[in-house]
mmCIF file of C-alpha atoms in Angstrom:
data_model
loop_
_atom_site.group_PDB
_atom_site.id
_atom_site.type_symbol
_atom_site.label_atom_id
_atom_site.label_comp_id
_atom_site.label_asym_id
_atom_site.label_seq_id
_atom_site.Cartn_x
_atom_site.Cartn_y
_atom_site.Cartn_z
ATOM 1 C CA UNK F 1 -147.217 -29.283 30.845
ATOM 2 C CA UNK F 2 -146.283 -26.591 33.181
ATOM 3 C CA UNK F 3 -142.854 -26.126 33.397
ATOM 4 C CA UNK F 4 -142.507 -23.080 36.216
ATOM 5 C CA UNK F 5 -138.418 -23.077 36.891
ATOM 6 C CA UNK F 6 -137.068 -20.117 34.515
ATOM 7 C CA UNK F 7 -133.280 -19.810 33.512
ATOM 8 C CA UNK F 8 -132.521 -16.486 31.712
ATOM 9 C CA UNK F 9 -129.935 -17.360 28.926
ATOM 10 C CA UNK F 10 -128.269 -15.855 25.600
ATOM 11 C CA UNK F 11 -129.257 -18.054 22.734
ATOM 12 C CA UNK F 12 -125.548 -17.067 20.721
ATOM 13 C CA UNK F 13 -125.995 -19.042 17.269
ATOM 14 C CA UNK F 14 -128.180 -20.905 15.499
ATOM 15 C CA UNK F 15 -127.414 -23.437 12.727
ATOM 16 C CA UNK F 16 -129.558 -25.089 9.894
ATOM 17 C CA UNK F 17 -127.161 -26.769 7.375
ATOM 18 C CA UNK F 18 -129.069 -28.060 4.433
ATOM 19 C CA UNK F 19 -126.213 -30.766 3.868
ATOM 20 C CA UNK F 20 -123.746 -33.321 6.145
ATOM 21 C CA UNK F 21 -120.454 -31.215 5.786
ATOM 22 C CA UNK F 22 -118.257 -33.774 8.151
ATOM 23 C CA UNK F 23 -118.475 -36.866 5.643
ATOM 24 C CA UNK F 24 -115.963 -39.289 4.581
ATOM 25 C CA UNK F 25 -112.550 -39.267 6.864
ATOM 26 C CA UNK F 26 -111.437 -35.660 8.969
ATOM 27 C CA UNK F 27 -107.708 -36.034 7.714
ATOM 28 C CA UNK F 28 -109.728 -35.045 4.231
ATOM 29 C CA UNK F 29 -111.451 -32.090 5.562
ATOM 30 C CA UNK F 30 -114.994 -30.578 5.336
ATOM 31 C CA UNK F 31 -117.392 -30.602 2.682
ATOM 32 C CA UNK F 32 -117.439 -26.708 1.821
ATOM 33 C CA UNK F 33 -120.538 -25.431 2.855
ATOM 34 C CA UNK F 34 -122.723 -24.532 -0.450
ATOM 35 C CA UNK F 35 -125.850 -22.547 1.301
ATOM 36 C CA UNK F 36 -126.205 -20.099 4.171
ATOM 37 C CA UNK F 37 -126.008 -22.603 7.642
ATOM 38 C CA UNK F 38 -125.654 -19.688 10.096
ATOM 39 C CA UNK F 39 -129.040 -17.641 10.756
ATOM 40 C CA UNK F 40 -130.673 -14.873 13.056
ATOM 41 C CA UNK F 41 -133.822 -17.213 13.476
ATOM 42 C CA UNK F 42 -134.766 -20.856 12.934
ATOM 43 C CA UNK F 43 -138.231 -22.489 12.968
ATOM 44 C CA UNK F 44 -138.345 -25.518 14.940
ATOM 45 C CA UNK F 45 -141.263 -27.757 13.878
ATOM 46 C CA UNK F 46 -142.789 -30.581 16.232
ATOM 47 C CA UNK F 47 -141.612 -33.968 15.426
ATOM 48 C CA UNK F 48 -139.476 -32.538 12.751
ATOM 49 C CA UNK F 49 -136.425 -30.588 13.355
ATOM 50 C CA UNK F 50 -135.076 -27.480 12.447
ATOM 51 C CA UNK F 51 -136.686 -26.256 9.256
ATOM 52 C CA UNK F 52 -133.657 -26.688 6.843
ATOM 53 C CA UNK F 53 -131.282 -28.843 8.797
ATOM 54 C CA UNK F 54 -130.512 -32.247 7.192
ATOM 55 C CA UNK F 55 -132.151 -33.817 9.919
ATOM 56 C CA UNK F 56 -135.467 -31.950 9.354
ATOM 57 C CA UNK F 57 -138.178 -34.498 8.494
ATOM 58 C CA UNK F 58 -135.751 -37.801 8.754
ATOM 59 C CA UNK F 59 -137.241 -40.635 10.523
ATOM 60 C CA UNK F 60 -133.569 -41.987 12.160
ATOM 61 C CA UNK F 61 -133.486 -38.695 13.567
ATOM 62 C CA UNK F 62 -137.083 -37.842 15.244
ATOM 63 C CA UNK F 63 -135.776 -38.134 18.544
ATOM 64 C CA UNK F 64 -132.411 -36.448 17.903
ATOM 65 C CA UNK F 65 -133.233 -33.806 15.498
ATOM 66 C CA UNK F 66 -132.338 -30.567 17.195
ATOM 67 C CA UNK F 67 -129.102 -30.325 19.085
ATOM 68 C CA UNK F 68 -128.349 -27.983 21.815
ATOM 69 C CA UNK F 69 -124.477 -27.025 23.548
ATOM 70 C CA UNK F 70 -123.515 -24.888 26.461
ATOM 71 C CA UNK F 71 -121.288 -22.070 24.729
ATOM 72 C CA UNK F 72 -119.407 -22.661 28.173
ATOM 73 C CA UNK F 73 -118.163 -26.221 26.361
ATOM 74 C CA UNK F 74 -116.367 -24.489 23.781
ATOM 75 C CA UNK F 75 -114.592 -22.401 26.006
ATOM 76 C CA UNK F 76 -113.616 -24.781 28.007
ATOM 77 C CA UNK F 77 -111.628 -26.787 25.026
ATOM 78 C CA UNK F 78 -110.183 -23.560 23.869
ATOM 79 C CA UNK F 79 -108.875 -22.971 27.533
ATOM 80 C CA UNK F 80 -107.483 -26.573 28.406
ATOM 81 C CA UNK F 81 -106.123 -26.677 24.588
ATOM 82 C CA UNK F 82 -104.796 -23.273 25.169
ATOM 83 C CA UNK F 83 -105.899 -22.290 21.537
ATOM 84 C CA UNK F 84 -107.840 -18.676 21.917
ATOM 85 C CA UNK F 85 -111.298 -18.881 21.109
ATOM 86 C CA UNK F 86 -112.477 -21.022 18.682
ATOM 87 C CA UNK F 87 -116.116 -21.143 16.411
ATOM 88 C CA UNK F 88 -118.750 -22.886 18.160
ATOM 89 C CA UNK F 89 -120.106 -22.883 14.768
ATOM 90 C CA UNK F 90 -117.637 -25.956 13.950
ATOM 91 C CA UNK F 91 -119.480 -27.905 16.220
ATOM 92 C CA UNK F 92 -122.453 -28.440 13.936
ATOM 93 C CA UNK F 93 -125.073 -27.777 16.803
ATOM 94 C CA UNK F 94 -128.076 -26.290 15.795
ATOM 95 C CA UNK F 95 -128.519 -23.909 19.205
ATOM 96 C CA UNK F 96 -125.706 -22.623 20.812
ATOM 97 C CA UNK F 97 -126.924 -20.902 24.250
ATOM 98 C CA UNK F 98 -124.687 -19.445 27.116
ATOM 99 C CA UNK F 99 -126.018 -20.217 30.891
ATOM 100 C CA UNK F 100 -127.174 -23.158 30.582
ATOM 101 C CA UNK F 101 -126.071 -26.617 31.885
ATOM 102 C CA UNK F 102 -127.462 -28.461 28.875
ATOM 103 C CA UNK F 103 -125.477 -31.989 29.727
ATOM 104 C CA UNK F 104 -127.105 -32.353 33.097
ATOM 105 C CA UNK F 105 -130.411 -32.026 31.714
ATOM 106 C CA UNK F 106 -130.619 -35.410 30.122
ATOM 107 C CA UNK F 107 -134.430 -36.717 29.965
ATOM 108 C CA UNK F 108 -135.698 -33.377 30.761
ATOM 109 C CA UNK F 109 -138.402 -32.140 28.840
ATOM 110 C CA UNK F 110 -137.891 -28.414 28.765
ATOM 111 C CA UNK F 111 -138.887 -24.721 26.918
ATOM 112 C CA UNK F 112 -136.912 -21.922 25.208
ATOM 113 C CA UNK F 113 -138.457 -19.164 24.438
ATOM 114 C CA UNK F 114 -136.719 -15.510 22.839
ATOM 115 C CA UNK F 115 -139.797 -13.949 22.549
ATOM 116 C CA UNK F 116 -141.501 -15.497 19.673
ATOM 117 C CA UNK F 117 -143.653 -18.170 21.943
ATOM 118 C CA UNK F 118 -141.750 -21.267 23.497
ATOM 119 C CA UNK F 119 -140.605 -24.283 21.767
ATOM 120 C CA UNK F 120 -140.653 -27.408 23.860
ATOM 121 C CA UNK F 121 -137.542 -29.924 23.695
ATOM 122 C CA UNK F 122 -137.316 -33.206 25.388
ATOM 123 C CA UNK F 123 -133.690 -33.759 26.155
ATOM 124 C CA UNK F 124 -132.387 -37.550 24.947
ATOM 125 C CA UNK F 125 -129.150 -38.241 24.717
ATOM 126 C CA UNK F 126 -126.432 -36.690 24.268
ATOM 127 C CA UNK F 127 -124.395 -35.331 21.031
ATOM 128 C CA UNK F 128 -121.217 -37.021 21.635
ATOM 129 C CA UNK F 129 -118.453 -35.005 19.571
ATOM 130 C CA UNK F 130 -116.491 -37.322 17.150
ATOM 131 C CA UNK F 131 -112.863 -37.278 15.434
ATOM 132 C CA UNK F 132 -114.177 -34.693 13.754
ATOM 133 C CA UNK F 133 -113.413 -31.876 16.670
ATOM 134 C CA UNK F 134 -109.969 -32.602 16.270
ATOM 135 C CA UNK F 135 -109.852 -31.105 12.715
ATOM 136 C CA UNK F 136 -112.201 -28.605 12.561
ATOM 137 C CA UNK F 137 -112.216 -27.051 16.546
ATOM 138 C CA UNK F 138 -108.135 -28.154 17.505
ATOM 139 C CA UNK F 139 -105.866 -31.594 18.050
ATOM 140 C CA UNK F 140 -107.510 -32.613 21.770
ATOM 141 C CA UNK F 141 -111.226 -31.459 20.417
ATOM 142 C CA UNK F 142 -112.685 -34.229 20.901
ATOM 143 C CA UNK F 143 -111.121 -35.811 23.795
ATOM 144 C CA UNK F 144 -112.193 -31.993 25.279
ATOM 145 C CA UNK F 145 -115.794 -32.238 24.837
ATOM 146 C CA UNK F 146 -116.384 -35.408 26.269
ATOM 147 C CA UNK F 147 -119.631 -35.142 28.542
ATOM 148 C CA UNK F 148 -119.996 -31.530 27.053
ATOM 149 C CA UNK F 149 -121.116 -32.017 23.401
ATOM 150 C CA UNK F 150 -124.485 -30.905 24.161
ATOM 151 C CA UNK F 151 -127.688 -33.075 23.741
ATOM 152 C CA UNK F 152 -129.965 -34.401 21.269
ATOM 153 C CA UNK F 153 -133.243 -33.166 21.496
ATOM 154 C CA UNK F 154 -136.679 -33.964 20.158
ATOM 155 C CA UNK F 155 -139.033 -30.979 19.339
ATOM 156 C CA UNK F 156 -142.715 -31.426 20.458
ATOM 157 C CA UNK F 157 -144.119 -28.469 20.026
ATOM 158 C CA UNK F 158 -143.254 -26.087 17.075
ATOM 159 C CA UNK F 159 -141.906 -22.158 16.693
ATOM 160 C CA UNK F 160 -139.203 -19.742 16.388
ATOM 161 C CA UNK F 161 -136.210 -19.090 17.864
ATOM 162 C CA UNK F 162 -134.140 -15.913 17.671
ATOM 163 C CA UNK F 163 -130.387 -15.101 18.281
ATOM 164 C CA UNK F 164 -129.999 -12.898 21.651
ATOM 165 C CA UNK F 165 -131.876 -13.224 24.978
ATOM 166 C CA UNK F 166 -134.014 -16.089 25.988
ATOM 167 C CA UNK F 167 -135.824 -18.302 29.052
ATOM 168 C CA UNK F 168 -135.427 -21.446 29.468
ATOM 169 C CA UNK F 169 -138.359 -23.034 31.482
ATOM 170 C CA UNK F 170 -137.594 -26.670 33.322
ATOM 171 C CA UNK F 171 -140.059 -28.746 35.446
ATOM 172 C CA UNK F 172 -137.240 -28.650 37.990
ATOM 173 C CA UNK F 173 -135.139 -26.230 39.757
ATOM 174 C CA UNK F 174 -131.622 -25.372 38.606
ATOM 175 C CA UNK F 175 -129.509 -25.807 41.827
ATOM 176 C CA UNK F 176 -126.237 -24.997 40.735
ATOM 177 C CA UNK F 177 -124.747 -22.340 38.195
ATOM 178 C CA UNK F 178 -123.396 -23.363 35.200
ATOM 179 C CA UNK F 179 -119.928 -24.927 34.804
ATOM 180 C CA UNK F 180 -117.157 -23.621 34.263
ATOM 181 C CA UNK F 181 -115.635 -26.660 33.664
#
């Protein structure tokens, strides 16, 4: 599939966490993290996930396995909160990327690519945030990142993805910059 639109965009974190840290009720906190989750490459595999991620390899989660959030989304709760910035690593998303208006893209099959060959998502639904937010990003979290949670994405072809600059290829043409919000 050719996908000829290209978005240049700053892929700013990447996240496979080996273990569900947001169990049981948010008033309780997280699950203390007990391996690395934050890296400077992941390795996406087709059908799979992020190599890693508790999602890698599940069967509930073929079509949902990688997530992807506009770093623009955390912003914007940290400016209508009025908190300062906050860590879009609290979101739990596996790709974090800046320029990109990843909640219109719903259904789209699209590329990144930072250099190491493209990986191919398909776009599916979206990662609604939970209760969670309100604990771990601020009180108003969650009610915040309504429509901007990011979406759940299936992987169909397989390879790396590095921290920094990146394209993002779509089969149709951006016509609007990314949202402020």
């Amino acid at each position: 599939m050719r996908l000829p639109f290209e978005t240049p965009v700053t892929i700013e974190l990447l996240l496979a966490s080996p273990q569900h840290r947001y169990e049981g009720r948010p008033s309780d906190g997280p699950v203390d993290a007990t391996a690395r989750e934050l890296h400077d490459s992941i390795q996406v595999r087709a059908g799979l996930g992020v190599v890693g991620d508790r999602h890698f390899g599940q069967r509930a989660h073929v079509t949902a396995s990688v997530t992807v959030m506009a770093a623009e989304s955390v912003e914007y709760v940290a400016r209508t909160l009025g908190t300062g910035p906050l860590l879009a690593a609290d979101t739990r998303r596996n790709i974090i990327v800046r320029g990109l208006d990843i909640d219109a893209m719903r259904g789209e099959t699209f590329s990144i690519d930072s250099g190491h060959g493209a990986v191919t998502l398909l776009a599916h639904r979206p990662a609604n945030p939970c209760g969670w937010m309100d604990v771990v990003l601020a009180p108003g979290a969650h009610r915040a990142l309504r429509q901007r949670g990011g979406m759940r994405c299936e992987p169909l072809t397989s390879g790396t993805l590095l921290l920094g600059p990146a394209i993002v290829r779509r089969a149709v043409a951006s016509t609007a910059p990314v949202p402020l919000f």
